[in-house]
mmCIF file of C-alpha atoms in Angstrom:
data_model
loop_
_atom_site.group_PDB
_atom_site.id
_atom_site.type_symbol
_atom_site.label_atom_id
_atom_site.label_comp_id
_atom_site.label_asym_id
_atom_site.label_seq_id
_atom_site.Cartn_x
_atom_site.Cartn_y
_atom_site.Cartn_z
ATOM 1 C CA MET A 1 0.000 0.000 0.000
ATOM 2 C CA ARG A 2 1.363 3.436 -0.941
ATOM 3 C CA GLY A 3 -1.054 5.789 0.716
ATOM 4 C CA TYR A 4 -4.389 7.442 0.079
ATOM 5 C CA LEU A 5 -3.785 8.990 -3.400
ATOM 6 C CA HIS A 6 -1.575 6.274 -4.950
ATOM 7 C CA LYS A 7 -2.373 2.815 -6.303
ATOM 8 C CA PRO A 8 -0.798 -0.130 -4.476
ATOM 9 C CA LEU A 9 2.298 -1.714 -6.113
ATOM 10 C CA SER A 10 2.697 -5.448 -6.640
ATOM 11 C CA THR A 11 4.925 -7.721 -8.700
ATOM 12 C CA THR A 12 5.028 -11.371 -9.725
ATOM 13 C CA MET A 13 8.288 -13.299 -9.838
ATOM 14 C CA GLU A 14 9.153 -16.905 -10.744
ATOM 15 C CA PHE A 15 11.966 -18.631 -8.906
ATOM 16 C CA ILE A 16 13.523 -22.099 -8.672
ATOM 17 C CA VAL A 17 14.214 -23.751 -5.318
ATOM 18 C CA GLU A 18 16.981 -26.336 -5.013
ATOM 19 C CA SER A 19 17.475 -28.096 -1.707
ATOM 20 C CA ASP A 20 20.679 -29.299 -0.061
ATOM 21 C CA LYS A 21 22.115 -32.191 -2.042
ATOM 22 C CA ALA A 22 23.270 -34.193 1.000
ATOM 23 C CA GLU A 23 20.362 -36.653 0.810
ATOM 24 C CA LEU A 24 20.527 -37.174 -2.950
ATOM 25 C CA LEU A 25 21.765 -40.307 -4.652
ATOM 26 C CA GLU A 26 25.364 -40.534 -5.738
ATOM 27 C CA ARG A 27 26.109 -40.396 -9.429
ATOM 28 C CA PRO A 28 25.969 -42.343 -11.725
ATOM 29 C CA VAL A 29 22.472 -43.812 -11.849
ATOM 30 C CA SER A 30 22.495 -47.173 -13.525
ATOM 31 C CA PRO A 31 19.751 -46.891 -16.111
ATOM 32 C CA GLU A 32 17.125 -49.595 -16.085
ATOM 33 C CA MET A 33 16.856 -50.228 -19.814
ATOM 34 C CA VAL A 34 13.582 -51.577 -21.181
ATOM 35 C CA ILE A 35 13.459 -53.345 -24.514
ATOM 36 C CA PHE A 36 10.386 -52.388 -26.554
ATOM 37 C CA TYR A 37 8.963 -53.417 -29.880
ATOM 38 C CA ILE A 38 6.274 -51.776 -31.961
ATOM 39 C CA THR A 39 4.291 -53.816 -34.498
ATOM 40 C CA GLN A 40 0.818 -53.693 -35.988
ATOM 41 C CA ASP A 41 -0.220 -56.275 -33.358
ATOM 42 C CA THR A 42 0.851 -54.143 -30.354
ATOM 43 C CA GLN A 43 -1.346 -51.186 -31.353
ATOM 44 C CA LYS A 44 -4.605 -50.732 -29.449
ATOM 45 C CA HIS A 45 -6.044 -48.231 -31.940
ATOM 46 C CA PRO A 46 -7.132 -48.836 -35.565
ATOM 47 C CA LEU A 47 -4.475 -48.590 -38.283
ATOM 48 C CA LEU A 48 -4.565 -47.963 -42.017
ATOM 49 C CA PRO A 49 -5.358 -51.138 -44.032
ATOM 50 C CA GLU A 50 -1.953 -51.021 -45.752
ATOM 51 C CA LEU A 51 -0.212 -50.926 -42.346
ATOM 52 C CA LYS A 52 -2.244 -53.888 -41.088
ATOM 53 C CA ALA A 53 -1.656 -55.919 -44.271
ATOM 54 C CA GLY A 54 1.992 -55.035 -44.934
ATOM 55 C CA GLY A 55 3.195 -54.912 -41.379
ATOM 56 C CA PHE A 56 6.080 -53.207 -39.622
ATOM 57 C CA ARG A 57 8.438 -53.957 -36.750
ATOM 58 C CA VAL A 58 10.449 -51.417 -34.762
ATOM 59 C CA THR A 59 12.550 -52.468 -31.770
ATOM 60 C CA GLY A 60 14.710 -50.557 -29.358
ATOM 61 C CA ARG A 61 15.674 -49.879 -25.788
ATOM 62 C CA ILE A 62 15.203 -46.867 -23.535
ATOM 63 C CA PRO A 63 15.794 -46.273 -19.801
ATOM 64 C CA THR A 64 12.890 -46.128 -17.369
ATOM 65 C CA LEU A 65 14.998 -44.582 -14.575
ATOM 66 C CA CYS A 66 16.807 -41.361 -15.432
ATOM 67 C CA SER A 67 18.522 -38.519 -13.599
ATOM 68 C CA LEU A 68 17.162 -35.009 -14.231
ATOM 69 C CA SER A 69 20.658 -33.809 -15.109
ATOM 70 C CA ASP A 70 21.303 -36.579 -17.659
ATOM 71 C CA PRO A 71 19.724 -37.036 -21.094
ATOM 72 C CA ILE A 72 17.435 -39.926 -21.946
ATOM 73 C CA SER A 73 19.573 -42.062 -24.224
ATOM 74 C CA GLY A 74 18.727 -45.289 -25.965
ATOM 75 C CA GLU A 75 18.447 -46.742 -29.438
ATOM 76 C CA LEU A 76 15.863 -47.706 -32.009
ATOM 77 C CA VAL A 77 15.956 -50.033 -35.059
ATOM 78 C CA VAL A 78 13.391 -50.147 -37.871
ATOM 79 C CA GLU A 79 13.542 -53.824 -38.819
ATOM 80 C CA THR A 80 10.764 -53.885 -41.430
ATOM 81 C CA SER A 81 8.132 -51.543 -42.785
ATOM 82 C CA VAL A 82 6.234 -51.910 -46.042
ATOM 83 C CA VAL A 83 4.824 -48.373 -45.812
ATOM 84 C CA PRO A 84 7.473 -45.595 -45.886
ATOM 85 C CA ILE A 85 8.057 -43.786 -42.594
ATOM 86 C CA GLN A 86 7.484 -40.035 -42.450
ATOM 87 C CA SER A 87 9.056 -39.400 -39.023
ATOM 88 C CA ILE A 88 9.969 -40.938 -35.663
ATOM 89 C CA ASP A 89 9.507 -38.816 -32.537
ATOM 90 C CA VAL A 90 9.933 -39.184 -28.780
ATOM 91 C CA HIS A 91 7.326 -37.308 -26.728
ATOM 92 C CA LEU A 92 7.922 -36.570 -23.056
ATOM 93 C CA LEU A 93 4.587 -36.578 -21.210
ATOM 94 C CA ARG A 94 3.841 -35.284 -17.696
ATOM 95 C CA ILE A 95 0.930 -36.891 -15.856
ATOM 96 C CA GLU A 96 -0.436 -34.942 -12.884
ATOM 97 C CA SER A 97 -2.997 -36.706 -10.683
ATOM 98 C CA ILE A 98 -4.943 -35.615 -7.623
ATOM 99 C CA LEU A 99 -7.509 -37.385 -5.494
ATOM 100 C CA SER A 100 -10.754 -35.397 -5.528
ATOM 101 C CA GLY A 101 -13.378 -36.927 -3.279
ATOM 102 C CA GLU A 102 -13.606 -40.568 -4.306
ATOM 103 C CA ARG A 103 -12.186 -40.214 -7.814
ATOM 104 C CA ILE A 104 -8.765 -39.484 -9.268
ATOM 105 C CA VAL A 105 -8.494 -36.523 -11.632
ATOM 106 C CA THR A 106 -5.622 -36.899 -14.109
ATOM 107 C CA GLU A 107 -4.212 -34.419 -16.593
ATOM 108 C CA THR A 108 -1.619 -35.383 -19.196
ATOM 109 C CA SER A 109 0.423 -32.718 -20.956
ATOM 110 C CA LEU A 110 3.061 -32.862 -23.655
ATOM 111 C CA VAL A 111 6.266 -31.424 -22.186
ATOM 112 C CA GLN A 112 8.618 -31.868 -25.127
ATOM 113 C CA SER A 113 8.767 -33.497 -28.540
ATOM 114 C CA THR A 114 12.106 -34.622 -29.997
ATOM 115 C CA GLN A 115 12.396 -35.849 -33.575
ATOM 116 C CA ILE A 116 14.625 -38.919 -33.918
ATOM 117 C CA ALA A 117 14.282 -39.376 -37.685
ATOM 118 C CA ASP A 118 12.814 -37.418 -40.578
ATOM 119 C CA GLY A 119 11.812 -39.335 -43.677
ATOM 120 C CA ASP A 120 12.053 -43.019 -44.463
ATOM 121 C CA VAL A 121 14.997 -44.549 -42.616
ATOM 122 C CA CYS A 122 17.277 -47.397 -43.620
ATOM 123 C CA ARG A 123 16.143 -50.770 -42.374
ATOM 124 C CA ASN A 124 18.171 -52.554 -39.659
ATOM 125 C CA MET A 125 20.203 -49.437 -38.871
ATOM 126 C CA THR A 126 20.543 -48.397 -35.217
ATOM 127 C CA LEU A 127 19.237 -44.882 -34.596
ATOM 128 C CA PRO A 128 20.320 -43.155 -31.380
ATOM 129 C CA ILE A 129 17.736 -41.720 -28.989
ATOM 130 C CA TYR A 130 19.078 -38.661 -27.165
ATOM 131 C CA VAL A 131 16.589 -36.426 -25.358
ATOM 132 C CA ILE A 132 17.739 -33.587 -23.097
ATOM 133 C CA LEU A 133 15.210 -32.960 -20.337
ATOM 134 C CA PRO A 134 13.886 -29.386 -20.038
ATOM 135 C CA ARG A 135 14.935 -28.052 -16.634
ATOM 136 C CA LEU A 136 11.911 -25.840 -15.984
ATOM 137 C CA LEU A 137 9.274 -28.360 -17.070
ATOM 138 C CA THR A 138 10.513 -31.505 -15.313
ATOM 139 C CA CYS A 139 10.934 -32.492 -11.678
ATOM 140 C CA PRO A 140 11.568 -35.712 -9.775
ATOM 141 C CA THR A 141 8.733 -38.228 -10.003
ATOM 142 C CA SER A 142 6.582 -37.629 -6.945
ATOM 143 C CA LEU A 143 3.918 -39.864 -5.396
ATOM 144 C CA ALA A 144 2.752 -38.013 -2.279
ATOM 145 C CA GLY A 145 -0.543 -39.285 -0.936
ATOM 146 C CA PRO A 146 -3.414 -37.808 -2.952
ATOM 147 C CA PHE A 147 -1.082 -35.963 -5.352
ATOM 148 C CA SER A 148 1.339 -37.360 -7.931
ATOM 149 C CA ILE A 149 3.532 -36.178 -10.795
ATOM 150 C CA GLU A 150 4.712 -38.893 -13.154
ATOM 151 C CA PHE A 151 6.395 -38.925 -16.553
ATOM 152 C CA LYS A 152 6.183 -41.131 -19.620
ATOM 153 C CA ALA A 153 8.194 -41.410 -22.810
ATOM 154 C CA SER A 154 6.156 -42.100 -25.923
ATOM 155 C CA ILE A 155 7.832 -43.322 -29.129
ATOM 156 C CA VAL A 156 5.663 -42.244 -32.069
ATOM 157 C CA ILE A 157 6.137 -43.477 -35.641
ATOM 158 C CA THR A 158 4.288 -41.546 -38.328
ATOM 159 C CA PHE A 159 3.862 -43.323 -41.670
ATOM 160 C CA GLU A 160 3.469 -41.606 -45.033
ATOM 161 C CA SER A 161 -0.172 -41.494 -46.053
ATOM 162 C CA GLN A 162 -2.637 -39.244 -47.829
ATOM 163 C CA LEU A 163 -4.586 -38.919 -44.558
ATOM 164 C CA SER A 164 -1.552 -37.594 -42.669
ATOM 165 C CA LYS A 165 -1.164 -34.850 -45.269
ATOM 166 C CA THR A 166 -4.764 -33.696 -44.789
ATOM 167 C CA HIS A 167 -4.348 -33.553 -40.969
ATOM 168 C CA PRO A 168 -0.927 -31.921 -40.463
ATOM 169 C CA LYS A 169 -1.793 -30.209 -37.139
ATOM 170 C CA SER A 170 -3.250 -33.049 -35.081
ATOM 171 C CA ASP A 171 -2.691 -33.625 -31.357
ATOM 172 C CA PRO A 172 0.450 -35.805 -31.039
ATOM 173 C CA ARG A 173 -0.972 -37.650 -28.001
ATOM 174 C CA THR A 174 -4.029 -38.895 -29.907
ATOM 175 C CA PRO A 175 -3.521 -42.153 -31.836
ATOM 176 C CA ARG A 176 -4.247 -41.793 -35.541
ATOM 177 C CA LEU A 177 -4.685 -44.327 -38.354
ATOM 178 C CA TRP A 178 -1.259 -43.476 -39.805
ATOM 179 C CA MET A 179 0.621 -43.562 -36.475
ATOM 180 C CA ALA A 180 2.081 -46.312 -34.303
ATOM 181 C CA MET A 181 3.155 -45.619 -30.743
ATOM 182 C CA GLU A 182 4.531 -47.187 -27.596
ATOM 183 C CA THR A 183 4.381 -45.396 -24.238
ATOM 184 C CA LEU A 184 6.764 -46.331 -21.435
ATOM 185 C CA PRO A 185 6.856 -45.123 -17.819
ATOM 186 C CA LEU A 186 9.804 -42.894 -16.938
ATOM 187 C CA GLU A 187 10.975 -42.299 -13.362
ATOM 188 C CA LEU A 188 12.963 -39.100 -12.979
ATOM 189 C CA ILE A 189 15.225 -38.645 -9.967
ATOM 190 C CA ARG A 190 17.551 -35.886 -8.766
ATOM 191 C CA THR A 191 21.220 -36.794 -8.252
ATOM 192 C CA ARG A 192 24.294 -34.909 -7.065
#
């Protein structure tokens, strides 16, 4: 308050709080690598007829336990695909949940999207996955009673199709006929 004839002053400021690192885990964190495979049979949503008939198989490995200060690193191999691939992306998703009464309210948001490949890739060639975590949009995975913040990594393969050209600005979290995806849980921890 500034007095009778003046308007009150106020300001808004963002800040980051880091606690003492004495209780944190020692480096390095041994990543718990998960082997995944994506085929037409692992998809829970409908696919284009040419994807169902021709088939595809993508395998790889990615960690499910990662330090906030380290990148997510893994690998991916396109073994077969009859339909040409348009792109391969890794989406980092944040899932916030809260207990409201007797039900759990969950909100999922796309934190970051990293393109691994653009265009049709060579078959049986190992592609590196290297995703740097955004400092301001990530935090350690937290499960605290009625509130939780969790993360997931979603590998999304977009195939070339006439339909994908007519819907260029679709939500990347929503499965489409021309997309194949695999979503894996990701536990983020803070280390020294």
